[in-house]
PDB file of C-alpha atoms in Angstrom:
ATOM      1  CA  UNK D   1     128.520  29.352  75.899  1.00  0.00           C
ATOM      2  CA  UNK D   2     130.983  29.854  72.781  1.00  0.00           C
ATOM      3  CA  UNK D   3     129.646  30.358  69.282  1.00  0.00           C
ATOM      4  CA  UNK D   4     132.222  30.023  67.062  1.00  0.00           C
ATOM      5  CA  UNK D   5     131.441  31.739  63.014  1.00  0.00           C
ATOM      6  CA  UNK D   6     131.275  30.701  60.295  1.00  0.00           C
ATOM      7  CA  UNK D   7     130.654  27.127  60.565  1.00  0.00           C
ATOM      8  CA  UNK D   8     132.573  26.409  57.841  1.00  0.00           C
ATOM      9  CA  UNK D   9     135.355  28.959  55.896  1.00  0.00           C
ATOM     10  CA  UNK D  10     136.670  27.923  52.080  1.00  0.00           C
ATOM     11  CA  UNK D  11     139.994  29.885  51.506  1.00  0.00           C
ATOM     12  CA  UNK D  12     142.644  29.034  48.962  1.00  0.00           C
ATOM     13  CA  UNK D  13     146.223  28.827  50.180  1.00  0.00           C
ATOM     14  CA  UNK D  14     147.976  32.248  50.766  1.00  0.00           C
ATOM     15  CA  UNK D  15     144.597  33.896  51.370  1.00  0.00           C
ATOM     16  CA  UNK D  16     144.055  35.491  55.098  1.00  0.00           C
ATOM     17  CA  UNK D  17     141.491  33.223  57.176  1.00  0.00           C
ATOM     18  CA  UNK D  18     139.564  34.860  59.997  1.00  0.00           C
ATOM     19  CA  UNK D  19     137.991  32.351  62.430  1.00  0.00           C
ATOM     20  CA  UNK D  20     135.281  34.397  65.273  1.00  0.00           C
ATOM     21  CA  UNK D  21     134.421  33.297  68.677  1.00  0.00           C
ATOM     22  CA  UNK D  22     131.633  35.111  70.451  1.00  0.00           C
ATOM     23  CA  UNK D  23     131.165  34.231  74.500  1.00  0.00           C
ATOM     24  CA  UNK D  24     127.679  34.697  76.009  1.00  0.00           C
ATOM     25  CA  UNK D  25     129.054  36.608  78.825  1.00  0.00           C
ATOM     26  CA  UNK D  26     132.446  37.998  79.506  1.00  0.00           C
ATOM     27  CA  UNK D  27     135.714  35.440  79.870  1.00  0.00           C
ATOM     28  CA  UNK D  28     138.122  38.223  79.621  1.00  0.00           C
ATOM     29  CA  UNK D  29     141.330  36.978  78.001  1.00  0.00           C
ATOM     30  CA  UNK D  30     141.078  33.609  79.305  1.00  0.00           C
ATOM     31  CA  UNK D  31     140.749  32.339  75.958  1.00  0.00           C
ATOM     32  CA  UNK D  32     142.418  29.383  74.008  1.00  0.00           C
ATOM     33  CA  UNK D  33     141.966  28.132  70.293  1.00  0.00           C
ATOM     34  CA  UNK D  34     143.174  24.581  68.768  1.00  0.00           C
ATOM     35  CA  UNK D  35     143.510  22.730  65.818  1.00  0.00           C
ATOM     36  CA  UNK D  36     142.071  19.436  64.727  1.00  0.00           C
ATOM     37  CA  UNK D  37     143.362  17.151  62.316  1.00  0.00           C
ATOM     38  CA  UNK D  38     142.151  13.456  61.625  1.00  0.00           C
ATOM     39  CA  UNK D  39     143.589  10.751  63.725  1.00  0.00           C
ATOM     40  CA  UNK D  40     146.003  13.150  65.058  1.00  0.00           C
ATOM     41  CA  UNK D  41     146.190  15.076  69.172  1.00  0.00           C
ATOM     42  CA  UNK D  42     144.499  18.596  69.676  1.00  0.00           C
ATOM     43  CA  UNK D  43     147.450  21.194  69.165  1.00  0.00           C
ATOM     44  CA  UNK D  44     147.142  24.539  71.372  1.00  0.00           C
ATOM     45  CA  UNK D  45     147.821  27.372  69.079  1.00  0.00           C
ATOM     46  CA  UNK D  46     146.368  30.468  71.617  1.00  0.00           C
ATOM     47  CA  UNK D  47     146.686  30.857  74.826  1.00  0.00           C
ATOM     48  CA  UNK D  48     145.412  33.692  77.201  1.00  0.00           C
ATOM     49  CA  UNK D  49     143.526  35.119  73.858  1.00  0.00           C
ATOM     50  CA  UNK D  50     146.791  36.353  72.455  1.00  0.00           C
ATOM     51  CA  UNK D  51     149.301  34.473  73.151  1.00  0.00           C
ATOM     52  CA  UNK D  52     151.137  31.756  70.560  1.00  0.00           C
ATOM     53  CA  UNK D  53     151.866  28.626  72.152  1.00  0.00           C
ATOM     54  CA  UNK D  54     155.414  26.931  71.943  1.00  0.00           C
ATOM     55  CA  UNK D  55     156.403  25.760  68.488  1.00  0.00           C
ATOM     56  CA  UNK D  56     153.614  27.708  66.606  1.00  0.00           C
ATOM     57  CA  UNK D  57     154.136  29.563  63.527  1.00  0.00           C
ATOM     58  CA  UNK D  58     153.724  33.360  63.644  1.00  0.00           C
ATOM     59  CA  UNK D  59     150.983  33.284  60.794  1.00  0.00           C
ATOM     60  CA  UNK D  60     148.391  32.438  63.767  1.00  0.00           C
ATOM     61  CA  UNK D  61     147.522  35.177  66.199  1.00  0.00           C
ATOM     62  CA  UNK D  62     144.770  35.601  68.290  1.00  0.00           C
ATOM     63  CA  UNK D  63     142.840  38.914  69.295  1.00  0.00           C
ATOM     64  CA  UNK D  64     139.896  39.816  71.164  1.00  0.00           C
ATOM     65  CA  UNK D  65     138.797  39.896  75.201  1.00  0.00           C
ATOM     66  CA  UNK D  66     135.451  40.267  76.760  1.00  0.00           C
ATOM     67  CA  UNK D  67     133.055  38.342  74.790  1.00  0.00           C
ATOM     68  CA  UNK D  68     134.445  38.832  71.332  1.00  0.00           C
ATOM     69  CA  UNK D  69     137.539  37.110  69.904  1.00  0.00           C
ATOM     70  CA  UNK D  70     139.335  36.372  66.841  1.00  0.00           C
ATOM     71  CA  UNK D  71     142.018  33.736  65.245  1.00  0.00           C
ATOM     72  CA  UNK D  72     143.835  34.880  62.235  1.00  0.00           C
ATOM     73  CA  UNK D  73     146.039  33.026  60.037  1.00  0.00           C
ATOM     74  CA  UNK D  74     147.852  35.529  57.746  1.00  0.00           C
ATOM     75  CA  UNK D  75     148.346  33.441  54.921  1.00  0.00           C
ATOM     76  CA  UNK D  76     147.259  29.637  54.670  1.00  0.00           C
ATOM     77  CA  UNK D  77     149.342  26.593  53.932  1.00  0.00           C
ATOM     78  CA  UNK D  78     148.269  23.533  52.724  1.00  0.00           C
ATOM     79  CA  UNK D  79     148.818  22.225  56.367  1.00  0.00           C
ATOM     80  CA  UNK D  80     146.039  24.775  58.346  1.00  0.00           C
ATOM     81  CA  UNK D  81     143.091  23.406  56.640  1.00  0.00           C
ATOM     82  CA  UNK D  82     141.773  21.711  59.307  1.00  0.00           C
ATOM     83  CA  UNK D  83     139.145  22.319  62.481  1.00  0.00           C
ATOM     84  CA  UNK D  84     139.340  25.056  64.860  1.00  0.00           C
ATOM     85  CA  UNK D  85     137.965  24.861  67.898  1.00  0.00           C
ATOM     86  CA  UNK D  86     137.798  28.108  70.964  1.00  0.00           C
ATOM     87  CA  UNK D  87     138.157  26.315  74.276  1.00  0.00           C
ATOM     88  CA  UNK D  88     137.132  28.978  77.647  1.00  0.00           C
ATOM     89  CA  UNK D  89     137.452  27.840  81.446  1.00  0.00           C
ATOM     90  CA  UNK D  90     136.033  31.528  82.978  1.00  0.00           C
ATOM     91  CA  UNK D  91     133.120  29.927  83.048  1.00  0.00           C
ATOM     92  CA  UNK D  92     133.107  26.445  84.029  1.00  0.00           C
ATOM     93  CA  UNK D  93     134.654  24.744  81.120  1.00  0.00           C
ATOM     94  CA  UNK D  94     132.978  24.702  77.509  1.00  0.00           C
ATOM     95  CA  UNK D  95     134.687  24.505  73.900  1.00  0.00           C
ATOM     96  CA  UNK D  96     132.599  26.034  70.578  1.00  0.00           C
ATOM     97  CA  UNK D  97     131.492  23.935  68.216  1.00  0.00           C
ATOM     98  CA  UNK D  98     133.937  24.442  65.584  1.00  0.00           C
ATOM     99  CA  UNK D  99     134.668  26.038  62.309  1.00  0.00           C
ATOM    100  CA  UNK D 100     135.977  23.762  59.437  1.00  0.00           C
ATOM    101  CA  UNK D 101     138.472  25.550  57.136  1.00  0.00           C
ATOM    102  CA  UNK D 102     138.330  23.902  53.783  1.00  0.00           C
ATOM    103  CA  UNK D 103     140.550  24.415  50.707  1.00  0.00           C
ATOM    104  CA  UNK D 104     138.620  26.150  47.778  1.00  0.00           C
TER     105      UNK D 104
ATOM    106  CA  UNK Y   1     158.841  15.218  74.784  1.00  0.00           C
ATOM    107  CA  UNK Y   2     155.342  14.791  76.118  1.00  0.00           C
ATOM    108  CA  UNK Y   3     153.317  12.052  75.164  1.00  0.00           C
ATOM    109  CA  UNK Y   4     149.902  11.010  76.422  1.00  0.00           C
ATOM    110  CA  UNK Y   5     148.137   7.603  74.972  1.00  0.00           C
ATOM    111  CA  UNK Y   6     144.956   6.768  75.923  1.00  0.00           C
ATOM    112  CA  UNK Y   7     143.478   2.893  75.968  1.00  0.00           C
ATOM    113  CA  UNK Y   8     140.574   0.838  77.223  1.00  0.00           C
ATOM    114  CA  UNK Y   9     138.139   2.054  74.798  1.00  0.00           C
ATOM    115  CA  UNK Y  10     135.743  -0.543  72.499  1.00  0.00           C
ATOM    116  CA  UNK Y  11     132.117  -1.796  72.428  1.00  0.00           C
ATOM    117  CA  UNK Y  12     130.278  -2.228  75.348  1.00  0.00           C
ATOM    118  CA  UNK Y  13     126.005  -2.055  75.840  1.00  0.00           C
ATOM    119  CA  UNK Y  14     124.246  -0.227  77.380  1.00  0.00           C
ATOM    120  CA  UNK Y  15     124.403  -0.108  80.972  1.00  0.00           C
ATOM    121  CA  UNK Y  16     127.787  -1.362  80.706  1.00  0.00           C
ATOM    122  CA  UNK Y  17     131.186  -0.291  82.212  1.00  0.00           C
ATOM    123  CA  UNK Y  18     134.493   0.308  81.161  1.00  0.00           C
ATOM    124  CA  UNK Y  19     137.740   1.611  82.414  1.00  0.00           C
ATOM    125  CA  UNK Y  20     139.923   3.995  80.333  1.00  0.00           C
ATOM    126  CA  UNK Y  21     143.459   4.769  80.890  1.00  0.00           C
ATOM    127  CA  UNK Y  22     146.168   7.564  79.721  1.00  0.00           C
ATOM    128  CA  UNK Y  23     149.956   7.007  80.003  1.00  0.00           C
ATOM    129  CA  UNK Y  24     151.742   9.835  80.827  1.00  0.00           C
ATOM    130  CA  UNK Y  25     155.328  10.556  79.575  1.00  0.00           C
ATOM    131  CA  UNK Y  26     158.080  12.954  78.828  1.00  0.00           C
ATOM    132  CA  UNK Y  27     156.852  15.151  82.040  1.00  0.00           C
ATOM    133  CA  UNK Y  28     156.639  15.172  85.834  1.00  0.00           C
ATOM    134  CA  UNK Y  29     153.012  13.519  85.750  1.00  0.00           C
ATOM    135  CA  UNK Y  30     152.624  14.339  89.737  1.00  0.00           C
ATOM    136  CA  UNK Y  31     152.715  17.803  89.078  1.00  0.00           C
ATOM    137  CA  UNK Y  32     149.901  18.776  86.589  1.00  0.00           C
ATOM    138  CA  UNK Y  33     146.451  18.340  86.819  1.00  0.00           C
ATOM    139  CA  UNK Y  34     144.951  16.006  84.127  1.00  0.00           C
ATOM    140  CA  UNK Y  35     141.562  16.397  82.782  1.00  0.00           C
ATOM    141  CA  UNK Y  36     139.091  13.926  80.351  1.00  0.00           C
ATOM    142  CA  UNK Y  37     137.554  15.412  77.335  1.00  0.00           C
ATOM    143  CA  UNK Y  38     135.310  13.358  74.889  1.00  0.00           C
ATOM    144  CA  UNK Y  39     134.230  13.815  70.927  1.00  0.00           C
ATOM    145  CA  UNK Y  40     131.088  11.694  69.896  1.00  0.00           C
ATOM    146  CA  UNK Y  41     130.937  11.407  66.049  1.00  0.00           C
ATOM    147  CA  UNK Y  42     130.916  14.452  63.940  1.00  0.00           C
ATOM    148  CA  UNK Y  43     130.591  16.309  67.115  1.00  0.00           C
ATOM    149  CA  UNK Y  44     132.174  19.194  69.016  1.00  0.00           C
ATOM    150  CA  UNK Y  45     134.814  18.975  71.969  1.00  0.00           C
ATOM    151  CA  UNK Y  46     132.915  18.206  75.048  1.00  0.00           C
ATOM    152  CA  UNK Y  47     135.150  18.556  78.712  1.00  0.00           C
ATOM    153  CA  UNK Y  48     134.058  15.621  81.031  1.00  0.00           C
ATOM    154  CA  UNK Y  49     136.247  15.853  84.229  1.00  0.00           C
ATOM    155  CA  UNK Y  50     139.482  17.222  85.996  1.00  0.00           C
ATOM    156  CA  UNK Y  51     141.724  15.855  88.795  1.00  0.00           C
ATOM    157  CA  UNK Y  52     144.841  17.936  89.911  1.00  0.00           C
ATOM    158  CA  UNK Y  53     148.232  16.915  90.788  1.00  0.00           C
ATOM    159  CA  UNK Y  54     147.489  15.432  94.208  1.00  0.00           C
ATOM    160  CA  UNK Y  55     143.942  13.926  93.556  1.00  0.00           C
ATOM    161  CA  UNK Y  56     142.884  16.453  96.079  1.00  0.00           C
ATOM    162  CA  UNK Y  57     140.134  18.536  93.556  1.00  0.00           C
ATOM    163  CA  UNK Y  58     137.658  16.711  91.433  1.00  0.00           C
ATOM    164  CA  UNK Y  59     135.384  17.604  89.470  1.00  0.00           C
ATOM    165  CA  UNK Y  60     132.914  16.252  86.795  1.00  0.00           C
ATOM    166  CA  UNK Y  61     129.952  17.569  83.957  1.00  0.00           C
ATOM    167  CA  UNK Y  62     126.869  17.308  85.124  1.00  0.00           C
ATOM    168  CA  UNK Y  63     126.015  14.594  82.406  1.00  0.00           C
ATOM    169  CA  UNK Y  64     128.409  12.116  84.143  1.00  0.00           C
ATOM    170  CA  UNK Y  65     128.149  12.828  87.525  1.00  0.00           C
ATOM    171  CA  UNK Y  66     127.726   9.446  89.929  1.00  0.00           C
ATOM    172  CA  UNK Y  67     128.498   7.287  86.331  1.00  0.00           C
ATOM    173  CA  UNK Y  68     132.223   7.707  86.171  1.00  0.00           C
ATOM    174  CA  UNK Y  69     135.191   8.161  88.260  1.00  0.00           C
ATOM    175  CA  UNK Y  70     138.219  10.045  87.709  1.00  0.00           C
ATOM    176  CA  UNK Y  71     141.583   8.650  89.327  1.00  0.00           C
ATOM    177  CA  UNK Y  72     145.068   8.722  88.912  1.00  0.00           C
ATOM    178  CA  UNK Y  73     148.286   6.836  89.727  1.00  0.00           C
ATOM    179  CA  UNK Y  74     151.194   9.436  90.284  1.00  0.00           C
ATOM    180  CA  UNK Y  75     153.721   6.443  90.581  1.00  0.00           C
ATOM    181  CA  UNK Y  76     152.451   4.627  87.270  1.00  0.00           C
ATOM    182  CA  UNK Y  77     152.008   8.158  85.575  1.00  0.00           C
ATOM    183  CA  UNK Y  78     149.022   6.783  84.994  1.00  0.00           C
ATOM    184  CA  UNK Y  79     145.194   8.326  84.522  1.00  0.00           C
ATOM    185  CA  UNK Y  80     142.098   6.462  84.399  1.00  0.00           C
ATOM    186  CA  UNK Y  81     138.261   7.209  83.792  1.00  0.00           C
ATOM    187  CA  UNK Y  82     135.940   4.700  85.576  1.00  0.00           C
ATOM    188  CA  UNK Y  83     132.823   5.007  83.121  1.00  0.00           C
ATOM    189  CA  UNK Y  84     129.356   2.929  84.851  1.00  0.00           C
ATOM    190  CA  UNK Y  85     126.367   2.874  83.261  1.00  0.00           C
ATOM    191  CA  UNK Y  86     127.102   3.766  79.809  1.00  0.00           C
ATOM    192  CA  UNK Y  87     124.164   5.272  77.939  1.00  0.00           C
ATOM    193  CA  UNK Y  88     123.734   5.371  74.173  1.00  0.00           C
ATOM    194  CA  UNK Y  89     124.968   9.316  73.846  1.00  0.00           C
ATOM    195  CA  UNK Y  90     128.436   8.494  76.060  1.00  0.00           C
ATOM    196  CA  UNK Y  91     129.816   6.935  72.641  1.00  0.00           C
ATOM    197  CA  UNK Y  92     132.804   9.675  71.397  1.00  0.00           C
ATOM    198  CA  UNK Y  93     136.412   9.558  71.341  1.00  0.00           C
ATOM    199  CA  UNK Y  94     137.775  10.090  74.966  1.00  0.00           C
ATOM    200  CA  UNK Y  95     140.738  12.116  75.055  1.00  0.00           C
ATOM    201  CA  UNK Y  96     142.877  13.154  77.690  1.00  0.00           C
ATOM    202  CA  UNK Y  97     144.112  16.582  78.120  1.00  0.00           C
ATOM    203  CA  UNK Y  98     146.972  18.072  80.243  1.00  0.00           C
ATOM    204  CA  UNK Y  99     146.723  21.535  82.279  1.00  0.00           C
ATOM    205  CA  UNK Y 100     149.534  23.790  81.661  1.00  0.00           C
ATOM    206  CA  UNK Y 101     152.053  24.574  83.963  1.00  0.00           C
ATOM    207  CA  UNK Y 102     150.939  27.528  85.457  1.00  0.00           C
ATOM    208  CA  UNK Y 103     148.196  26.387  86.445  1.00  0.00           C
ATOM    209  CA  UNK Y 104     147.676  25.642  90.439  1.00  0.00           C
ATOM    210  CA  UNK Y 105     145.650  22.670  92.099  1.00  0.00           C
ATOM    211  CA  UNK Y 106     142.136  23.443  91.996  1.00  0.00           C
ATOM    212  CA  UNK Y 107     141.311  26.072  89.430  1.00  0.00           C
ATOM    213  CA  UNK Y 108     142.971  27.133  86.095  1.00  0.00           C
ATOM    214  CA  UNK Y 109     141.643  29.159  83.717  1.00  0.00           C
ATOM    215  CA  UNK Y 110     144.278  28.521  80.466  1.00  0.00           C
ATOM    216  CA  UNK Y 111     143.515  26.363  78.018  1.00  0.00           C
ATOM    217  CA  UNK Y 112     144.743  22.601  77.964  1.00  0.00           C
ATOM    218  CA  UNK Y 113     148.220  22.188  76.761  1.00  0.00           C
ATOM    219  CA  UNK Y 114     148.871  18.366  75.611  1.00  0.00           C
ATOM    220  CA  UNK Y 115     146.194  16.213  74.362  1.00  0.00           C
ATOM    221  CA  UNK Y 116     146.580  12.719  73.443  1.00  0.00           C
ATOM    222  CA  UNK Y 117     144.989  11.374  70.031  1.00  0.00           C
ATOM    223  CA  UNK Y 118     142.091   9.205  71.763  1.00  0.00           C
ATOM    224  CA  UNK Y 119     140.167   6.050  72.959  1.00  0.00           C
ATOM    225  CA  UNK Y 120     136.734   5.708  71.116  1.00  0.00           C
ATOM    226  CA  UNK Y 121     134.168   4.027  73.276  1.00  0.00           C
ATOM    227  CA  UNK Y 122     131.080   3.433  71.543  1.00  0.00           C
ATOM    228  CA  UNK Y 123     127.879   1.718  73.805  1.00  0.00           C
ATOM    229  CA  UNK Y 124     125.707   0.094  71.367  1.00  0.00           C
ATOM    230  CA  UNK Y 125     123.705  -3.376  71.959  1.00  0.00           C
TER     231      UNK Y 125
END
């Protein structure tokens, strides 16, 4: 199980967001995190806990192994506000339930 | 580019059926595993089922298990979801999800790499 914190994060734009993902038991870096926008396809930002997918912008890293990960955007555009969403397969296959990054 | 469009969702009742498909372009379909992931409203990401390259591994979520079939057409570039019996709680946005390309037949432990943007199914009388 992934619990993902906080449920919901309100951050201006250029502030540093810090999205958590907490396993129940240890996935080691296999590890992914996406974004969610409305009416549009899942994008794969993190893969392997740490690594940026293709095309992503360097303000989003990942972090963490074990049972305790993090996604940090450096500084946020008007674009990032949007769902996040930790996605492990160590473990059969289960998602978290989200953290909604709102503009203040 | 990749692109993957899913159709065949709508309103059906309960105890209905429906068939869902994804089209598959922009990659060599025959070589990735494909998998089925659904969203009900206001909900979280939910992964439903997974066939690989070859059809030869498939597996499903408890929750669907003997309901719905997973299939795939390798010369249509084509993947479907057989859903029987719908129930009430199977209405969410179906999505289908690629497996990256390292990943072998069978087992993968990296997140999905293409998504498309959905089918919603919704089983209602």
């Amino acid at each position: 199980v992934l619990t993902q914190s906080p449920a919901t994060l309100s951050l201006s734009p250029g502030e540093r967001a810090t999205l958590s993902c907490r396993a129940s038991q240890s996935v080691s870096s296999d590890l992914a995190w996406y974004q969610q926008k409305p009416g549009q396809a899942l994008r794969l930002l993190i893969y392997d806990a740490s690594n940026r997918a293709t095309g992503i912008s360097g303000r989003f890293s990942g972090s963490g192994s074990g049972t305790d990960f993090t996604l940090t955007i450096s500084s946020l555009e008007p674009e990032d506000f949007a769902v996040y969403y930790c996605l492990q397969r160590k473990v059969s296959i289960s998602f978290g339930q989200g953290t909604r990054l709102e503009m203040k | 580019e990749v692109h993957l469009v899913e159709s065949g969702g709508g309103l059906v009742q309960p105890g209905g059926s429906l068939r869902l498909s994804c089209a598959a372009s922009g990659f060599s379909f025959s070589r990735y595993s494909m998998n089925w992931v659904r969203q009900a409203p206001g909900k979280g990401l939910e992964w439903i089922s997974y066939i690989s390259g070859s059809s030869r591994f498939i597996y499903y979520e408890n929750s669907v298990k003997g309901r719905f079939t997973i299939s795939r057409d390798n010369a249509r570039d084509s993947l479907y979801l057989q859903m029987n019996s719908l129930r009430d709680e199977d209405t969410a946005v179906y999505y289908c999800a690629r497996d990256p390309p390292q990943c072998g037949e069978g087992s993968c432990l990296s997140g999905f790499d293409q998504w498309g943007q959905g089918t919603l199914v919704t089983v209602s009388s």
